[in-house]
XYZ file of C-alpha atoms in Angstrom:
436
model
C 100.305 49.997 121.192
C 96.264 48.942 120.502
C 94.660 47.181 123.592
C 93.883 44.634 122.924
C 97.366 43.944 121.769
C 98.783 45.177 125.274
C 95.577 43.113 126.785
C 96.946 39.946 125.213
C 100.598 40.269 125.052
C 100.120 41.368 129.360
C 98.001 38.281 129.737
C 99.703 36.088 128.064
C 103.346 37.289 129.732
C 101.888 35.909 133.422
C 100.778 32.888 132.581
C 103.949 31.969 131.124
C 105.989 33.029 134.004
C 103.258 30.731 136.211
C 103.399 27.692 133.481
C 106.998 27.491 133.501
C 107.094 27.317 137.933
C 104.539 24.622 137.161
C 106.484 22.418 134.720
C 109.908 22.994 135.397
C 108.274 20.711 138.925
C 108.473 18.176 135.559
C 110.982 19.412 133.540
C 113.712 18.643 136.216
C 112.075 16.186 138.182
C 114.848 13.390 136.849
C 117.315 15.089 138.777
C 115.880 16.462 142.190
C 113.459 12.911 142.423
C 117.124 11.097 144.716
C 117.130 14.276 146.479
C 114.336 13.860 148.520
C 113.762 10.228 148.259
C 116.056 8.001 149.934
C 118.612 6.747 146.463
C 117.468 2.945 145.297
C 115.438 2.547 142.827
C 114.767 5.382 139.693
C 111.825 4.482 138.639
C 110.159 4.581 141.418
C 111.800 7.430 142.936
C 110.938 8.782 139.340
C 106.870 7.533 140.588
C 106.887 9.641 144.036
C 108.576 12.402 142.402
C 105.537 12.216 139.449
C 103.272 11.618 143.302
C 103.487 15.469 144.049
C 103.100 16.356 140.617
C 99.700 14.591 140.835
C 98.960 16.123 143.773
C 98.958 19.714 143.014
C 97.345 18.885 140.092
C 94.043 17.731 142.445
C 94.440 21.463 145.130
C 93.216 22.700 140.994
C 89.946 22.012 141.734
C 89.758 23.850 144.483
C 91.697 26.886 143.464
C 89.352 27.230 140.530
C 86.507 27.190 142.658
C 87.966 30.434 144.767
C 90.187 31.909 142.080
C 86.711 31.111 139.282
C 84.743 33.528 142.096
C 87.206 36.295 142.745
C 87.803 36.546 139.749
C 83.839 36.796 138.633
C 83.568 38.928 141.379
C 86.564 41.022 141.244
C 87.019 40.788 138.071
C 89.963 39.115 136.028
C 92.472 41.213 137.083
C 92.239 40.135 140.355
C 92.384 37.142 140.125
C 95.292 37.188 137.373
C 96.602 39.190 140.565
C 96.718 36.757 142.956
C 97.909 33.769 140.824
C 100.656 34.829 140.080
C 101.312 36.083 144.051
C 100.746 31.997 145.240
C 103.276 30.713 142.716
C 105.269 32.973 142.940
C 106.101 31.701 146.766
C 106.100 27.982 146.321
C 108.698 29.046 143.263
C 110.065 29.497 146.607
C 109.637 27.608 148.874
C 110.917 24.666 146.225
C 113.894 27.257 145.935
C 114.751 25.631 149.527
C 113.276 23.022 149.923
C 115.697 20.606 152.157
C 116.394 17.353 150.593
C 115.946 13.753 152.161
C 119.574 13.801 154.017
C 119.648 16.928 155.851
C 115.651 16.768 157.238
C 114.708 13.081 155.807
C 111.154 13.437 154.431
C 110.690 17.164 156.302
C 112.095 17.726 152.412
C 109.067 16.028 151.035
C 107.018 17.834 153.389
C 107.730 21.234 151.954
C 107.439 20.168 148.449
C 104.101 18.575 148.382
C 103.541 22.443 150.415
C 105.073 23.877 147.538
C 102.853 21.158 144.334
C 99.272 22.496 147.118
C 100.368 26.025 146.493
C 100.459 25.870 142.470
C 97.739 23.725 142.584
C 96.076 26.090 143.973
C 97.021 29.103 142.203
C 96.869 27.103 138.508
C 93.453 26.184 138.673
C 92.726 29.265 138.676
C 95.469 31.086 136.511
C 94.141 28.731 133.860
C 90.268 29.625 133.791
C 91.081 33.798 134.926
C 93.716 34.016 131.631
C 91.488 32.059 129.117
C 88.697 33.861 129.889
C 90.952 37.498 129.587
C 92.438 36.555 126.535
C 88.685 35.780 125.285
C 86.670 38.453 126.632
C 89.234 41.005 125.537
C 89.827 40.136 121.220
C 89.077 41.431 118.790
C 85.149 40.627 117.609
C 85.440 37.279 114.960
C 89.307 37.256 116.222
C 88.758 35.266 119.817
C 90.484 31.790 118.691
C 93.561 33.462 117.019
C 93.602 35.373 120.463
C 93.171 32.795 122.715
C 95.661 30.281 121.946
C 98.072 32.988 122.868
C 97.050 30.921 126.191
C 98.943 27.753 125.093
C 101.502 29.683 123.344
C 102.476 31.192 126.707
C 102.395 28.022 128.564
C 104.288 26.287 125.279
C 106.737 28.870 125.763
C 106.778 29.179 129.665
C 108.266 24.616 129.466
C 110.980 25.751 126.365
C 112.234 28.388 128.842
C 112.609 25.462 131.381
C 113.995 22.706 128.827
C 116.529 25.618 127.714
C 117.394 25.784 131.297
C 117.979 22.577 131.597
C 119.328 22.323 127.777
C 121.879 24.972 129.250
C 122.850 23.394 132.749
C 123.528 20.278 130.702
C 126.252 21.865 129.307
C 127.334 23.938 131.988
C 127.520 21.913 135.340
C 128.110 17.912 135.877
C 125.895 15.708 136.524
C 126.908 15.628 140.313
C 126.265 19.688 140.195
C 123.186 18.924 138.562
C 121.835 17.077 140.475
C 122.692 18.523 144.415
C 121.814 21.818 143.876
C 121.647 23.460 140.218
C 117.717 21.833 139.337
C 117.014 24.566 142.169
C 117.986 27.217 140.122
C 114.753 27.853 137.798
C 112.475 28.144 140.632
C 114.663 30.836 141.171
C 114.119 32.486 138.358
C 110.285 31.229 138.870
C 109.711 33.851 141.604
C 111.562 36.088 140.656
C 109.314 36.189 136.715
C 106.713 35.995 139.113
C 107.471 39.002 141.259
C 107.233 42.076 137.531
C 104.671 39.998 136.200
C 102.864 40.940 139.610
C 103.465 44.390 139.008
C 102.631 43.980 134.825
C 99.438 42.817 136.542
C 98.758 45.337 139.372
C 98.022 48.380 136.299
C 96.648 45.866 133.343
C 92.597 47.209 131.598
C 90.442 45.434 132.838
C 87.933 43.279 129.858
C 84.879 45.426 128.753
C 82.736 42.739 128.252
C 83.238 42.148 132.579
C 82.869 45.690 132.765
C 79.573 46.356 131.051
C 77.997 42.829 132.121
C 74.383 43.092 133.128
C 74.863 39.957 136.665
C 74.288 40.965 139.644
C 76.483 41.418 142.450
C 75.317 38.075 143.965
C 75.146 36.217 141.121
C 78.713 36.391 140.378
C 81.048 33.687 140.841
C 78.626 31.589 142.537
C 77.649 27.775 142.552
C 74.193 28.092 142.287
C 75.009 30.555 139.472
C 76.749 27.110 137.614
C 74.191 25.064 138.551
C 72.404 26.810 135.799
C 75.082 26.037 133.212
C 75.017 22.225 134.283
C 75.325 20.960 130.459
C 77.839 23.848 129.816
C 80.195 22.570 132.964
C 79.613 18.590 131.779
C 80.687 20.010 128.559
C 83.755 21.380 130.160
C 84.902 17.863 131.838
C 83.907 16.134 128.827
C 86.081 18.146 125.613
C 89.051 18.397 128.044
C 89.849 14.222 128.881
C 90.527 13.704 125.670
C 92.956 17.105 125.514
C 94.369 17.185 128.590
C 95.824 13.139 128.502
C 97.370 14.334 125.085
C 98.877 17.138 125.892
C 101.102 15.962 128.980
C 101.984 12.780 127.614
C 104.052 14.378 124.156
C 104.491 17.823 126.486
C 105.695 17.231 130.590
C 106.072 13.350 129.808
C 107.297 12.828 126.810
C 111.321 14.023 128.171
C 110.935 10.895 130.742
C 109.525 9.025 127.824
C 112.442 9.137 126.206
C 115.295 8.640 128.838
C 113.712 6.147 131.104
C 111.649 3.587 128.321
C 113.386 4.315 124.951
C 117.248 4.523 125.804
C 118.042 8.168 125.485
C 120.759 9.864 126.695
C 119.384 12.836 128.578
C 120.361 15.936 127.024
C 119.295 14.603 123.428
C 115.409 13.964 125.116
C 115.435 17.183 126.328
C 116.600 18.694 123.197
C 113.929 16.595 120.772
C 111.352 17.996 123.551
C 112.375 22.258 123.873
C 112.088 21.630 118.742
C 109.393 20.163 119.447
C 108.030 22.779 121.449
C 109.276 25.663 119.672
C 107.383 24.272 116.827
C 104.517 22.967 118.942
C 104.427 27.335 120.173
C 104.778 28.339 116.772
C 101.404 26.690 115.025
C 99.512 27.805 118.322
C 98.495 30.939 116.352
C 98.199 30.057 112.655
C 95.492 26.886 114.136
C 93.540 29.186 116.499
C 92.820 31.745 113.380
C 91.418 29.080 110.984
C 89.349 28.443 114.472
C 88.184 32.109 113.469
C 87.113 30.942 109.899
C 86.097 27.506 109.999
C 84.571 26.735 113.239
C 85.537 25.605 116.306
C 84.126 21.925 116.003
C 86.654 20.548 112.629
C 89.630 21.423 115.349
C 88.599 19.578 118.262
C 87.407 16.170 116.019
C 90.308 16.309 113.908
C 92.418 16.124 116.943
C 89.787 13.900 119.209
C 90.829 11.531 115.038
C 94.377 11.876 115.416
C 94.327 11.108 118.841
C 92.062 8.126 118.612
C 93.901 6.300 115.046
C 96.909 7.474 116.078
C 98.426 7.135 119.623
C 98.873 3.836 120.564
C 101.385 3.509 116.509
C 103.298 6.763 117.888
C 104.544 6.552 121.699
C 105.515 2.380 120.665
C 107.580 4.240 117.292
C 108.882 7.393 119.417
C 110.311 4.029 121.882
C 111.955 2.988 119.524
C 113.083 6.654 117.672
C 116.734 5.011 118.592
C 118.359 9.096 117.686
C 117.096 12.064 117.644
C 115.353 13.340 113.901
C 112.844 9.927 114.111
C 112.194 10.573 117.711
C 111.929 14.152 117.060
C 109.590 14.539 113.926
C 107.360 11.144 115.867
C 106.505 13.847 118.250
C 106.231 16.582 116.825
C 103.186 14.587 114.356
C 102.220 14.028 117.973
C 102.657 18.002 119.178
C 100.513 18.257 115.768
C 97.361 16.526 116.602
C 97.596 17.907 119.809
C 97.086 21.746 118.523
C 93.701 20.755 117.168
C 92.927 20.900 121.160
C 94.989 23.211 122.358
C 94.922 26.057 120.028
C 90.977 27.021 121.147
C 90.022 25.317 123.820
C 90.028 28.173 125.896
C 87.833 30.448 124.205
C 85.536 27.341 123.596
C 84.932 26.525 126.869
C 84.705 30.877 127.746
C 82.131 30.964 124.605
C 79.851 27.707 126.907
C 79.356 30.531 130.143
C 77.328 33.934 130.402
C 79.678 36.381 131.999
C 79.152 36.217 135.625
C 79.679 32.562 135.849
C 82.144 32.886 133.532
C 85.767 32.223 135.353
C 84.185 29.988 137.481
C 81.943 27.854 134.415
C 85.766 27.391 132.530
C 87.851 26.776 135.484
C 86.021 24.350 138.667
C 84.808 22.115 135.373
C 88.781 21.979 134.211
C 90.350 22.166 137.377
C 88.301 18.103 137.720
C 88.676 16.766 134.861
C 92.732 18.046 134.760
C 92.195 16.401 138.073
C 91.795 13.565 137.727
C 92.744 13.051 134.356
C 95.995 15.436 132.924
C 97.884 16.258 136.709
C 97.418 12.071 136.612
C 98.983 11.282 133.299
C 102.817 10.606 133.769
C 102.034 8.563 137.117
C 99.252 6.160 135.024
C 102.284 5.629 132.251
C 104.705 5.240 135.075
C 102.351 2.378 136.638
C 101.963 1.089 133.308
C 104.972 1.091 132.878
C 106.397 -0.650 136.481
C 103.771 -3.788 135.558
C 105.847 -3.994 132.909
C 102.600 -3.164 131.248
C 103.660 -0.292 128.914
C 101.898 -0.093 125.705
C 99.083 -0.628 127.352
C 98.777 3.554 128.397
C 98.985 4.500 125.096
C 96.107 2.871 124.408
C 94.662 4.803 127.667
C 95.523 7.722 126.283
C 93.109 6.620 122.754
C 90.328 6.032 124.563
C 90.042 8.769 126.568
C 90.128 10.659 122.966
C 88.092 8.623 121.877
C 85.130 9.811 124.640
C 85.932 13.719 123.683
C 85.241 12.367 119.821
C 81.547 11.324 120.817
C 81.885 14.904 123.067
C 83.145 16.974 119.715
C 80.491 15.069 117.480
C 78.247 15.891 120.173
C 78.019 19.403 120.389
C 77.731 23.076 119.308
C 79.430 25.923 117.861
C 80.775 28.807 119.603
C 82.083 30.376 117.047
C 79.755 33.259 116.866
C 78.639 33.121 120.415
C 78.556 36.477 121.869
C 80.364 36.689 124.838
C 77.675 39.320 126.905
C 74.528 36.961 125.745
C 75.603 33.459 125.940
C 73.713 30.996 127.629
C 70.887 32.076 130.171
C 68.899 34.516 131.980
C 68.210 34.885 136.090
C 65.446 33.625 135.770
C 67.288 30.247 133.363
C 65.633 31.124 131.058
C 67.013 30.454 127.365
C 68.706 33.582 125.939
C 67.225 34.669 122.425
C 70.615 34.749 120.696
C 72.523 31.502 122.537
C 73.656 29.094 119.741
C 70.996 26.036 119.470
C 73.072 22.126 119.827
C 74.657 21.232 116.693
């Protein structure tokens, strides 16, 4: 097997398991929400579990800093191995967490601890895999290769939804609510153990091995502060994309069942089919960016999300049946593809090798904590307040902010990864791409 493909496949497989464990919490939340809180108000209990889901995001900046530092100082391989170990431990905790009937709020404490570990893990996983896939790709193919990050992320969610659909047809509702929701977390822990073995034998990237950065400068906040503009750019360009992504993926199934009134099995099937198509689109869009550049895709996403989110979400609420809901969901995900297919390589292309993992990890994690992790909670808050359409405008507004950034940022497609940004003295490198 070609060395580039071997790196991509191993990196992607690990990323898939990481995000399976991360997303399966959201996928099965409607089944275990009442297990950890007093029964009564389903929407309130969903808000409680969504709140814990959001807490995991607030550990992501910590994970981004710690594991981004590991990735820059010890290598991408070391960071990727550590992230999957943490994720495996968190999956075991959730699978074994006691319910409210058994331990009162003790089960919530275990759930919270597990989500904190997951946040720590994913905070480093995104940057480590984005950096690894970007650096491991062949010249002129970074957009295509790095698009597999979201292929694998989406594949993890597809597997989670697939298990949910399987259980919906093989288990009774009572069985699924009582113990069936625990099985995916057991599967995730087992998958993480397999990936741990594979990652221990993976190859390091040439860009990292050939980096001229000194040991003292690798993965430090001091070094990152020399690239404040790039770090702020990562936050701004992530803002609209992460809100839209979590709206049309993580929140979609709940929205279709809790707001559009669809049966849970139908809502799950809509999400499953839409995500399969979405995953298939990523490499196509990534390859397109290698031809025409990153900015055209980002701008297309932001324009679509700004002006079409409100009508798409409004129509989804009244879709009523499978096919209209699927068509509208696909429209939303096609728009989001302009961001998801290339955001990993765009961020990695902004930073030099010695601070690339930390430069991607920390600002991205901050942005997802503030906007992606809270998206579902904000949506449910608007619903509980009787102002559900307000959330649609919130998503559109976040996309509009990112649109301004995309219109003014530089093109990164042709940047040489070994000569990005600034040198040790802070002077601009001669081959740095100027602002457009």
